[in-house]
Amino acid sequence: MPPLPLALALAAFSFGAADLPEPSVWRNPSNSVHVRAAPCGQGGMCATVIWASDKAKADARRGGTDPLIGVQLFQNFKIVREGEWKGTVFVPDINQRFSGTITVVDENTIVGKGCALLGLICKSQTWTRVRS
């Protein structure tokens, strides 16, 4: 399976409490994608690409997603327990959706994990808050 670089932007959410967080911006480890996480739907959290490097845009385009800016990568993430969220991740590089989780490390750090094949293949990345 190809790497899940954009999937694990698992864009996240500044949290701790069961209340939905304020909108915030997060970057992936290589700083090639920034997403804006904000409330959406019925008590969920979504994250939309607001900035991407030229390489990230080209990778997404090769996978069938163009433009990358404005794409909702994370859909309907909901709190499953204190400090953990679960939802659906769209990976533009391969035009696929996967289940994903976000674990809050602290107010500026989250770990996103995306899994395929019923959880047999997973990848994690640490994301950092850019701004609130």
Coordinates of C-alpha atoms in Angstrom, one line a residue:
M1 CA 0.0 0.0 0.0
P2 CA 1.4 3.5 -0.8
P3 CA 2.3 5.8 2.1
L4 CA -0.5 7.8 3.6
P5 CA 1.1 11.2 3.9
L6 CA -2.0 13.4 3.5
A7 CA -4.2 11.0 5.4
L8 CA -2.3 11.5 8.5
A9 CA -2.6 15.1 8.5
L10 CA -5.4 13.8 10.7
A11 CA -5.9 17.2 11.2
A12 CA -6.9 17.4 14.5
F13 CA -8.4 19.0 17.1
S14 CA -7.2 20.9 20.2
F15 CA -8.9 19.2 23.0
G16 CA -9.3 17.4 26.1
A17 CA -12.9 18.2 27.0
A18 CA -16.0 16.8 25.3
D19 CA -16.7 20.2 23.9
L20 CA -15.8 20.8 20.3
P21 CA -12.6 22.8 19.9
E22 CA -12.3 26.2 18.3
P23 CA -11.1 26.1 14.7
S24 CA -7.3 25.6 14.4
V25 CA -4.6 25.0 11.8
W26 CA -2.3 22.0 11.9
R27 CA 0.8 20.9 9.8
N28 CA 2.1 17.5 8.9
P29 CA 5.6 16.5 9.9
S30 CA 7.1 17.5 6.6
N31 CA 5.2 20.8 6.6
S32 CA 3.8 20.0 3.1
V33 CA 0.1 20.2 4.1
H34 CA -1.8 22.5 6.4
V35 CA -5.4 21.8 7.4
R36 CA -8.0 23.8 9.2
A37 CA -9.9 21.8 11.7
A38 CA -13.4 23.1 12.6
P39 CA -16.8 21.8 13.8
C40 CA -19.0 20.2 11.1
G41 CA -22.1 18.1 10.9
Q42 CA -23.8 17.0 14.0
G43 CA -21.2 17.3 16.7
G44 CA -18.3 16.3 14.5
M45 CA -15.0 17.8 13.4
C46 CA -13.7 18.1 9.9
A47 CA -10.4 19.3 8.4
T48 CA -9.9 21.0 5.1
V49 CA -6.7 21.6 3.2
I50 CA -5.9 25.4 3.3
W51 CA -2.3 25.2 2.0
A52 CA -0.1 22.6 0.3
S53 CA 3.4 22.5 -1.2
D54 CA 3.8 22.1 -4.9
K55 CA 4.9 18.5 -4.4
A56 CA 1.8 17.6 -2.3
K57 CA -0.4 19.2 -5.0
A58 CA 1.4 17.2 -7.7
D59 CA 1.1 13.9 -5.7
A60 CA -2.7 14.6 -5.2
R61 CA -3.1 15.4 -8.9
R62 CA -1.4 12.1 -9.9
G63 CA -3.9 10.3 -7.6
G64 CA -6.9 12.0 -9.2
T65 CA -7.5 14.9 -6.8
D66 CA -7.2 18.4 -8.3
P67 CA -7.2 20.9 -6.8
L68 CA -6.0 19.8 -3.4
I69 CA -6.7 23.1 -1.7
G70 CA -10.3 23.0 -0.4
V71 CA -10.5 19.2 -0.1
Q72 CA -12.0 17.9 3.1
L73 CA -9.4 15.3 4.2
F74 CA -11.1 14.5 7.6
Q75 CA -14.8 13.9 7.9
N76 CA -17.0 13.5 10.9
F77 CA -14.3 12.9 13.6
K78 CA -16.0 12.4 16.9
I79 CA -14.7 12.0 20.4
V80 CA -14.7 8.4 21.5
R81 CA -13.0 9.0 24.8
E82 CA -11.0 11.8 26.5
G83 CA -8.2 12.7 24.1
E84 CA -9.2 10.4 21.3
W85 CA -11.2 11.1 18.1
K86 CA -12.4 8.7 15.4
G87 CA -13.6 9.4 11.9
T88 CA -13.0 9.0 8.1
V89 CA -9.9 10.1 6.3
F90 CA -9.6 10.9 2.5
V91 CA -6.2 10.3 1.0
P92 CA -6.0 12.3 -2.2
D93 CA -2.8 10.7 -3.4
I94 CA -4.6 7.4 -3.9
N95 CA -8.3 8.6 -4.0
Q96 CA -9.3 6.4 -1.1
R97 CA -11.1 6.7 2.3
F98 CA -9.9 5.0 5.5
S99 CA -10.9 4.9 9.1
G100 CA -8.7 7.0 11.3
T101 CA -8.0 8.1 14.9
I102 CA -6.4 11.1 16.4
T103 CA -4.8 11.0 19.8
V104 CA -4.1 14.3 21.6
V105 CA -0.6 14.5 23.1
D106 CA -0.9 18.1 24.3
E107 CA -2.5 21.3 23.1
N108 CA 0.0 21.7 20.2
T109 CA 0.7 18.1 19.3
I110 CA -1.5 15.2 18.0
V111 CA -0.8 11.8 16.6
G112 CA -2.9 10.7 13.7
K113 CA -3.3 7.1 12.7
G114 CA -4.9 5.8 9.5
C115 CA -5.7 2.1 8.9
A116 CA -6.7 0.0 5.9
L117 CA -7.6 -3.7 5.5
L118 CA -9.6 -3.9 8.7
G119 CA -6.8 -2.4 10.8
L120 CA -4.1 -4.7 9.5
I121 CA -2.1 -1.9 7.8
C122 CA -1.7 1.3 9.7
K123 CA 0.5 4.4 9.6
S124 CA 0.9 7.1 12.2
Q125 CA 2.3 10.7 12.1
T126 CA 2.8 13.5 14.6
W127 CA 1.1 16.8 13.7
T128 CA 1.8 20.2 15.1
R129 CA -0.5 23.2 15.7
V130 CA 0.3 26.1 13.4
R131 CA -2.2 28.6 14.9
S132 CA -5.6 28.8 16.4

